[in-house]
Coordinates of C-alpha atoms and ligand atoms in Angstrom, one line a residue:
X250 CA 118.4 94.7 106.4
X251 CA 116.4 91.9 108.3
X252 CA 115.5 92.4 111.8
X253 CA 116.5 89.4 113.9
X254 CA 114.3 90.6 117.1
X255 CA 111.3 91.0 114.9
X256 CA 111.0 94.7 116.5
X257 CA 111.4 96.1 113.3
X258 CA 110.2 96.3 109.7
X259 CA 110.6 93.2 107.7
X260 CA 111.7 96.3 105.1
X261 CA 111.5 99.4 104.5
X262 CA 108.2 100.7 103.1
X263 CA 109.1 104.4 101.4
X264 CA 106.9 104.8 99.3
X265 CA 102.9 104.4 98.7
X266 CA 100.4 105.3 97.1
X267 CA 98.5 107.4 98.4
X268 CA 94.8 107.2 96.8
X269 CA 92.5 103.8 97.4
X270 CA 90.3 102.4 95.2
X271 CA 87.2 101.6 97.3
X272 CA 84.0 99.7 96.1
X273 CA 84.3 101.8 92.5
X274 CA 85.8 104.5 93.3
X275 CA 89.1 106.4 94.0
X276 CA 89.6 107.7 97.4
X277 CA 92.4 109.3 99.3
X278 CA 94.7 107.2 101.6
X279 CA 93.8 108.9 104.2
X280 CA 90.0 108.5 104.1
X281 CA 90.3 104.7 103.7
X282 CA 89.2 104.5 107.3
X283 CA 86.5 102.0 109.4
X284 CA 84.8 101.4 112.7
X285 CA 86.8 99.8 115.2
X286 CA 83.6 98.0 115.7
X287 CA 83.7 96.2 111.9
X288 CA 83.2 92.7 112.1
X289 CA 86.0 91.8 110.5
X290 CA 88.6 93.3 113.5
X291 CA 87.0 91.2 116.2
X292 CA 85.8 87.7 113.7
X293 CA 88.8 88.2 111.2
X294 CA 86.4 88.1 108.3
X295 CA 88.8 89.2 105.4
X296 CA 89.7 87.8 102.4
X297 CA 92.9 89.3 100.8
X298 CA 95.8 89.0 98.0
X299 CA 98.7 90.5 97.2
X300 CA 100.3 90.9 93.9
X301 CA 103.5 92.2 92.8
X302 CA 104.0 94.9 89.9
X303 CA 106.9 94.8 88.0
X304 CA 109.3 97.5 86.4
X305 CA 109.8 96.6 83.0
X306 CA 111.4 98.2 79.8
X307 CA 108.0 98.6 78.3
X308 CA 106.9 100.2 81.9
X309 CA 104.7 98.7 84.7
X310 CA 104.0 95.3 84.3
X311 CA 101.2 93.4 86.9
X312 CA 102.3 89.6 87.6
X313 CA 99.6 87.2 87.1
X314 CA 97.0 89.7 87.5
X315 CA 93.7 87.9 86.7
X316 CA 95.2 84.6 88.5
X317 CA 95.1 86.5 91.9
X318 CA 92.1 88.2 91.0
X319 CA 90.6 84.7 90.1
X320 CA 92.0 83.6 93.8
X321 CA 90.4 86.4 95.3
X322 CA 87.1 85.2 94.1
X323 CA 87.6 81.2 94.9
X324 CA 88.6 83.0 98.6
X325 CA 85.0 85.5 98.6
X326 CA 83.2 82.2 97.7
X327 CA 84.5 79.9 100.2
X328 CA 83.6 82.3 103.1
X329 CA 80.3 82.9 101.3
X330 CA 81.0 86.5 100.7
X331 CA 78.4 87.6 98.3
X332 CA 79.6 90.8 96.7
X333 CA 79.1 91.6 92.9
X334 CA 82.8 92.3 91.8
X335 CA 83.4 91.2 88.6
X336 CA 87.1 89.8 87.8
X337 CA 87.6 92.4 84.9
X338 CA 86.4 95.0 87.4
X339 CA 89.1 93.9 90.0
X340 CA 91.8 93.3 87.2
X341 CA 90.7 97.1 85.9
X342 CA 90.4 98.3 89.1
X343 CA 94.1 97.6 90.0
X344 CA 95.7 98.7 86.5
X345 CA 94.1 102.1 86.8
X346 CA 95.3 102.0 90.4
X347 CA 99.2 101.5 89.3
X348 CA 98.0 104.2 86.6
X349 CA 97.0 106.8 88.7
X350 CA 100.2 106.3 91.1
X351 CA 103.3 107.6 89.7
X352 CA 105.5 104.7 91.1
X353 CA 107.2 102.3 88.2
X354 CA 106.9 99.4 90.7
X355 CA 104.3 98.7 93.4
X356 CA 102.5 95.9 95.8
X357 CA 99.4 95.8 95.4
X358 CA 96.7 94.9 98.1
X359 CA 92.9 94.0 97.1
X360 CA 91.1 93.1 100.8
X361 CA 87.4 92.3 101.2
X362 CA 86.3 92.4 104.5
X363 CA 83.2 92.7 106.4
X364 CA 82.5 95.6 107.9
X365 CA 79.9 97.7 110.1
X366 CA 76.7 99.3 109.2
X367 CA 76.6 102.2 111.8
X368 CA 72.6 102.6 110.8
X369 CA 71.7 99.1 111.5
X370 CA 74.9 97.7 113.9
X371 CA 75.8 93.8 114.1
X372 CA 78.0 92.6 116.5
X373 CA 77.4 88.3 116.7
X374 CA 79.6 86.0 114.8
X375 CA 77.0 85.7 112.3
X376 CA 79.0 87.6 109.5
X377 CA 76.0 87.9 107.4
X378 CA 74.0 91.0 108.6
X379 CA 77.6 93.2 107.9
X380 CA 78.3 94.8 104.8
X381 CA 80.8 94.1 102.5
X382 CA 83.9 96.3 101.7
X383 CA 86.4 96.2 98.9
X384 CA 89.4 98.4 98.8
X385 CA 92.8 98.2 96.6
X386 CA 95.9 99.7 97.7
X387 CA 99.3 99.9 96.8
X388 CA 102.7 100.4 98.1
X389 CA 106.4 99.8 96.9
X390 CA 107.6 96.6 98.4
X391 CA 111.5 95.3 98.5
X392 CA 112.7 92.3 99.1
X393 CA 110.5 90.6 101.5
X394 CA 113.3 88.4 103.5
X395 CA 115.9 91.1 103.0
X396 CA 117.7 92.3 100.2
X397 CA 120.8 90.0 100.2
X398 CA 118.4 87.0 100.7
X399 CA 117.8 86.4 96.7
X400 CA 121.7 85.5 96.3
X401 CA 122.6 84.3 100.2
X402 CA 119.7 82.4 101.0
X403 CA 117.9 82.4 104.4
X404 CA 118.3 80.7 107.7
X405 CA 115.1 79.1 108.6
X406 CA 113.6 76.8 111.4
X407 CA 110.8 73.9 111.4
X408 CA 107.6 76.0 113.5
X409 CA 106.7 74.1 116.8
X410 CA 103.2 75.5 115.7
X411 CA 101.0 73.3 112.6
X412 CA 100.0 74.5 109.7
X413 CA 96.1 75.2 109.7
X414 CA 93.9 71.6 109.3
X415 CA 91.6 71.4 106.0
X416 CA 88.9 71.0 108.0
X417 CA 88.9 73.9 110.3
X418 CA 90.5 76.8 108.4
X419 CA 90.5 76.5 104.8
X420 CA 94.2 77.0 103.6
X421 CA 92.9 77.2 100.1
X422 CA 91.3 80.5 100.7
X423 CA 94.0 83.4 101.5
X424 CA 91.9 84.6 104.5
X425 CA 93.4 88.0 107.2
X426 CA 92.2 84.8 109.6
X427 CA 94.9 82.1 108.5
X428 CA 97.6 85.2 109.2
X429 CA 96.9 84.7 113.3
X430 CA 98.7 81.1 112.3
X431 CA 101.4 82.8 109.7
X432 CA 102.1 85.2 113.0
X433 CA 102.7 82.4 115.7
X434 CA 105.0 80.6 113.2
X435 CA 106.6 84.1 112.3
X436 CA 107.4 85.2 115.9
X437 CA 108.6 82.4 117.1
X438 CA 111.2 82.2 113.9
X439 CA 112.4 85.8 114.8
X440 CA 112.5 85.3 118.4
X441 CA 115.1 82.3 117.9
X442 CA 116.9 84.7 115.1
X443 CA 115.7 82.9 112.3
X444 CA 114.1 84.6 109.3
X445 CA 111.2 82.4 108.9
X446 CA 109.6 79.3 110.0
X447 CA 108.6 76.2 108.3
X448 CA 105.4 74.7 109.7
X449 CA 104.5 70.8 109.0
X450 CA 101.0 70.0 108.4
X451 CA 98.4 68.4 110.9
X452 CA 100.0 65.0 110.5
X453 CA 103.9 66.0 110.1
X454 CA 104.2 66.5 106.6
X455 CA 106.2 69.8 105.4
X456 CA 103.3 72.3 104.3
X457 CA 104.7 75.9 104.2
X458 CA 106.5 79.0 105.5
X459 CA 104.1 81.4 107.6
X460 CA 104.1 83.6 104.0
X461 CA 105.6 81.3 101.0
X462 CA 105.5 78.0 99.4
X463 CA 108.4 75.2 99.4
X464 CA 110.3 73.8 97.0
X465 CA 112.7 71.1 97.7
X466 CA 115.7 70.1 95.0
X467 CA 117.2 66.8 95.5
X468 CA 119.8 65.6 92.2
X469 CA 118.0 66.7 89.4
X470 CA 114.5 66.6 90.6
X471 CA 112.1 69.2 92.1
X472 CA 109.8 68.5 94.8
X473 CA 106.5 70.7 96.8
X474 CA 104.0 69.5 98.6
X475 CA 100.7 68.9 97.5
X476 CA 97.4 71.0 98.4
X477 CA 96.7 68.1 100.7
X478 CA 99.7 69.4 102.8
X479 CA 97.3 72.8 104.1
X480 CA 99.5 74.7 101.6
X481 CA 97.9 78.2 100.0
X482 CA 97.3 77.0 96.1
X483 CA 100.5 80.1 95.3
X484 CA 100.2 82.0 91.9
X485 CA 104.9 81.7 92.2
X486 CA 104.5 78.0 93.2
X487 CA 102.5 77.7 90.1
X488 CA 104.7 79.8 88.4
X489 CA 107.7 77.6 89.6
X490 CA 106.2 74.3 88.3
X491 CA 105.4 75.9 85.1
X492 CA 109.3 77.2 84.7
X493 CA 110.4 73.9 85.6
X494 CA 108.8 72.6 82.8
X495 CA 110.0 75.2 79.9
X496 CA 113.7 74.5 81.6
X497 CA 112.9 70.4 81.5
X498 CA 113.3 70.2 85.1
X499 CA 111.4 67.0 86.3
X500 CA 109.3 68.6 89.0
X501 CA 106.6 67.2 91.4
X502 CA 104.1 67.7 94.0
X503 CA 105.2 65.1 97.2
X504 CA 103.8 64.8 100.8
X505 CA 107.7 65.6 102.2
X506 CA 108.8 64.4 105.6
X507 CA 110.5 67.0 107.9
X508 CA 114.0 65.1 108.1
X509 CA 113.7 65.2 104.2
X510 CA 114.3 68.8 104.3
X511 CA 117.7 68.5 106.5
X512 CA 119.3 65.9 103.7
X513 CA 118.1 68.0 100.7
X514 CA 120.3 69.1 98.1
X515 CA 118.4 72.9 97.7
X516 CA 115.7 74.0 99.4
X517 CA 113.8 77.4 98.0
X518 CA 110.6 79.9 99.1
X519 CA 108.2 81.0 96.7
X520 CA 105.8 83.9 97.2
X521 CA 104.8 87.3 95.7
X522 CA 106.5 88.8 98.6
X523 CA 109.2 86.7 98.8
X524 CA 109.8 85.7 95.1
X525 CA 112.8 83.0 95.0
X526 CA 114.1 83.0 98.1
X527 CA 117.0 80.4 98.5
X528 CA 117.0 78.8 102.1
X529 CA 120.5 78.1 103.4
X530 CA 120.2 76.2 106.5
X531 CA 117.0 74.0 108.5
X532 CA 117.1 74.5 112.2
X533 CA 121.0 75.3 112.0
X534 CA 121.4 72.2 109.4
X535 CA 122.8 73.6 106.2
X536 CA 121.2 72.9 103.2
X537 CA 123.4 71.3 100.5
X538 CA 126.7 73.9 100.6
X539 CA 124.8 76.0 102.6
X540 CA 124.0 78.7 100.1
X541 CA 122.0 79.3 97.2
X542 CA 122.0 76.2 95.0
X543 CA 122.3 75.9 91.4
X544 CA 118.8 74.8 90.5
X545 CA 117.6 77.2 92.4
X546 CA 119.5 79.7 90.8
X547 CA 118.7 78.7 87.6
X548 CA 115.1 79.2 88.2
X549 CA 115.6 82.1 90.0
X550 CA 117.3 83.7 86.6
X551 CA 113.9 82.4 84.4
X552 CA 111.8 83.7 87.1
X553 CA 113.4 87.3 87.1
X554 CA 113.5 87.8 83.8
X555 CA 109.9 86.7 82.7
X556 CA 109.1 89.3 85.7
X557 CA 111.6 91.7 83.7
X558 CA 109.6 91.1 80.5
X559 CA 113.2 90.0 79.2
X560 CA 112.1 86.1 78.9
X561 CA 109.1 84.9 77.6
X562 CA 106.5 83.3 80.3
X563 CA 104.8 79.8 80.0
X564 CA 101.4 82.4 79.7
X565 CA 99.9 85.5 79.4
X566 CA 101.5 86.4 82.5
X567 CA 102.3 90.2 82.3
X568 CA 99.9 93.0 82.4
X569 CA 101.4 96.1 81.2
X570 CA 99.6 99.3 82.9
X571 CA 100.7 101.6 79.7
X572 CA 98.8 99.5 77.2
X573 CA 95.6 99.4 79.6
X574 CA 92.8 101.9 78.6
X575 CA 92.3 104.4 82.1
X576 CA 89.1 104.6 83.6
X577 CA 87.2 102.9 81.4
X578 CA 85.4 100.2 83.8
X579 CA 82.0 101.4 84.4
X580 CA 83.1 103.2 87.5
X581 CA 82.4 106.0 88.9
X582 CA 85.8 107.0 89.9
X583 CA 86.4 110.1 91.9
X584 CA 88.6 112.8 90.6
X585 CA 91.6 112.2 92.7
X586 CA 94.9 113.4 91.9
X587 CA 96.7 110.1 92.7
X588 CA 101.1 110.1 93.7
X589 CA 103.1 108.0 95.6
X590 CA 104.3 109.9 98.9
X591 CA 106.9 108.4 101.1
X592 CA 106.7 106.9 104.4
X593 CA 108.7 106.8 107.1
Ligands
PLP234 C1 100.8 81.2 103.6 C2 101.3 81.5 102.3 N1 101.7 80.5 101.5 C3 102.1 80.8 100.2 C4 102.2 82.0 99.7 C5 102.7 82.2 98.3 O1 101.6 82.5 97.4 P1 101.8 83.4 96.2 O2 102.9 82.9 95.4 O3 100.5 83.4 95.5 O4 102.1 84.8 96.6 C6 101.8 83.1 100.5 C7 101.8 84.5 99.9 O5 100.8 85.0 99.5 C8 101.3 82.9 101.8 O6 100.9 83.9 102.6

């Protein structure tokens, strides 16, 4: 259940898995340690993703795999991160990951950060002198908002706090640094008892929720904001548009002014975390009915059984972990017995 103080888990996290892959190789969880003097904990120099694996009929199934892996990349070269991953190597990396856990559905986590090198130590700003590190983990995620928030929709607020400007944190890249911002706007939704917050863009414009794109439905048409509006370029939002399409829902990307999102007919989330999250009210304004709208639910349906592997997708957009050849990506990985354990 959601936690309206924010003291809590978003949800509950019971299971993980508990090797790592790091820069090649499989470690255990708990050896996928650093020095609290890395770079990246005082500078926030991470880039991250996350990507959600899918139980299917035909087994584990990776959503959109290469296209955050592809993200991860655009993210590594916009803080000039000069590593030499490959994207088959991070796309292989991750199937033999899902492989080597026993869990039919996971989350899975790819981070490169810069860290410490205790033989020659940096501590400056200047990120370059640090060493790079990669690491992939993976855990079983539910639903991000709450588990009746799919069907019932979420009450959400506009953040006093702006999204990130284009010219002093890239929003393009999906940077541990743009999360300080997703945390302000977070906090201050759960301190007020919402579930999440909406922020508005440097000049007013709706841009995004502190971990999910927007969609706004009003009659028959489908509106998001643009990349102009500070948003993260999300794999779902993509996925939404393409949907859209397929279903012959008219949809567009529009700068959208806050008071547009008190008069709309449906508003929605999109995120890995967060999937298709129907909103049901704006700063105690319902949306529409107040509940999960019928647009919305129609995408919802495509967008959970493509996920399913029931549905066709627009694309290649499924990797399925059984049909993937193991350890068979140059690397050197170590001889770990891999399982999910569970959390508390
Ligand atoms: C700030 C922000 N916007 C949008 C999204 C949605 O992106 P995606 O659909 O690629 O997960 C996320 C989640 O990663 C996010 O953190």
């Amino acid at each position: 259940m959601f936690s309206k103080d924010g003291k809590h888990k978003d949800v509950k996290t019971p299971r993980i898995c508990d090797v790592i892959w790091h820069n090649g190789e499989f470690i255990r969880w708990n050896d996928a340690r650093v020095h609290v003097m890395s770079h990246v904990l005082h500078y926030g120099s991470s880039i991250f993703e996350g990507i959600r694996c899918y139980s299917t009929k035909q087994g584990p199934a990776i959503f959109r795999l290469r296209e955050h892996m592809q993200r991860l990349l655009n993210s590594a070269k916009i803080y000039r991160m000069d590593h030499s991953w490959t994207l088959d190597q991070l796309c292989d990396a991750s199937v033999e990951l899902v492989q080597r856990s026993d869990m039919d559905q996971c989350y899975i986590r790819p981070i490169l950060f810069r860290s410490l090198d205790e033989a020659h130590p940096a501590f400056g700003v200047n990120p370059f002198p640090n060493p790079l590190a990669c690491y992939i983990g993976a855990w079983d995620w539910g639903k991000y908002l709450g588990d009746e928030a799919i069907e019932q929709g979420v009450d959400v607020c506009v953040s006093t706090w702006n999204r990130l400007t284009p010219n002093s944190m890239p929003a393009m890249a999906k940077s541990g640094a743009n999360y300080m911002n997703s945390q302000l706007i977070k906090m201050e939704a759960l301190l007020n008892g919402f579930a999440e917050g909406i922020a508005l863009d440097d000049r007013g414009y709706v841009s995004e929720g502190s971990g999910e794109n927007i969609f706004l439905v009003t009659g028959d048409i489908v509106l998001t904001p643009p990349l102009s509006s500070s948003i993260l370029p999300g794999i779902t939002r993509d996925s939404v548009i393409l949907i859209c399409q397929e279903l012959g829902i008219t949809v567009k990307e529009r700068t959208i002014q806050r008071a547009a999102l008190y008069v709309a007919d449906e508003l929605f989330f999109s995120g890995t975390a967060a999937e298709i999250t129907p909103i049901r009210s704006v700063d105690r304004i319902p949306v529409g009915l107040g509940g999960r709208g019928p647009v919305t639910q129609k995408i919802q349906k495509a967008f959970f059984e493509i996920t399913k592997g029931e549905r066709p997708a627009p694309g290649n957009w499924l990797t399925y972990i059984n049909e993937q050849k193991t350890s068979n990506n140059g690397f050197a990985g170590a001889a770990i017995e891999a399982a999910a354990t569970t959390v508390n």
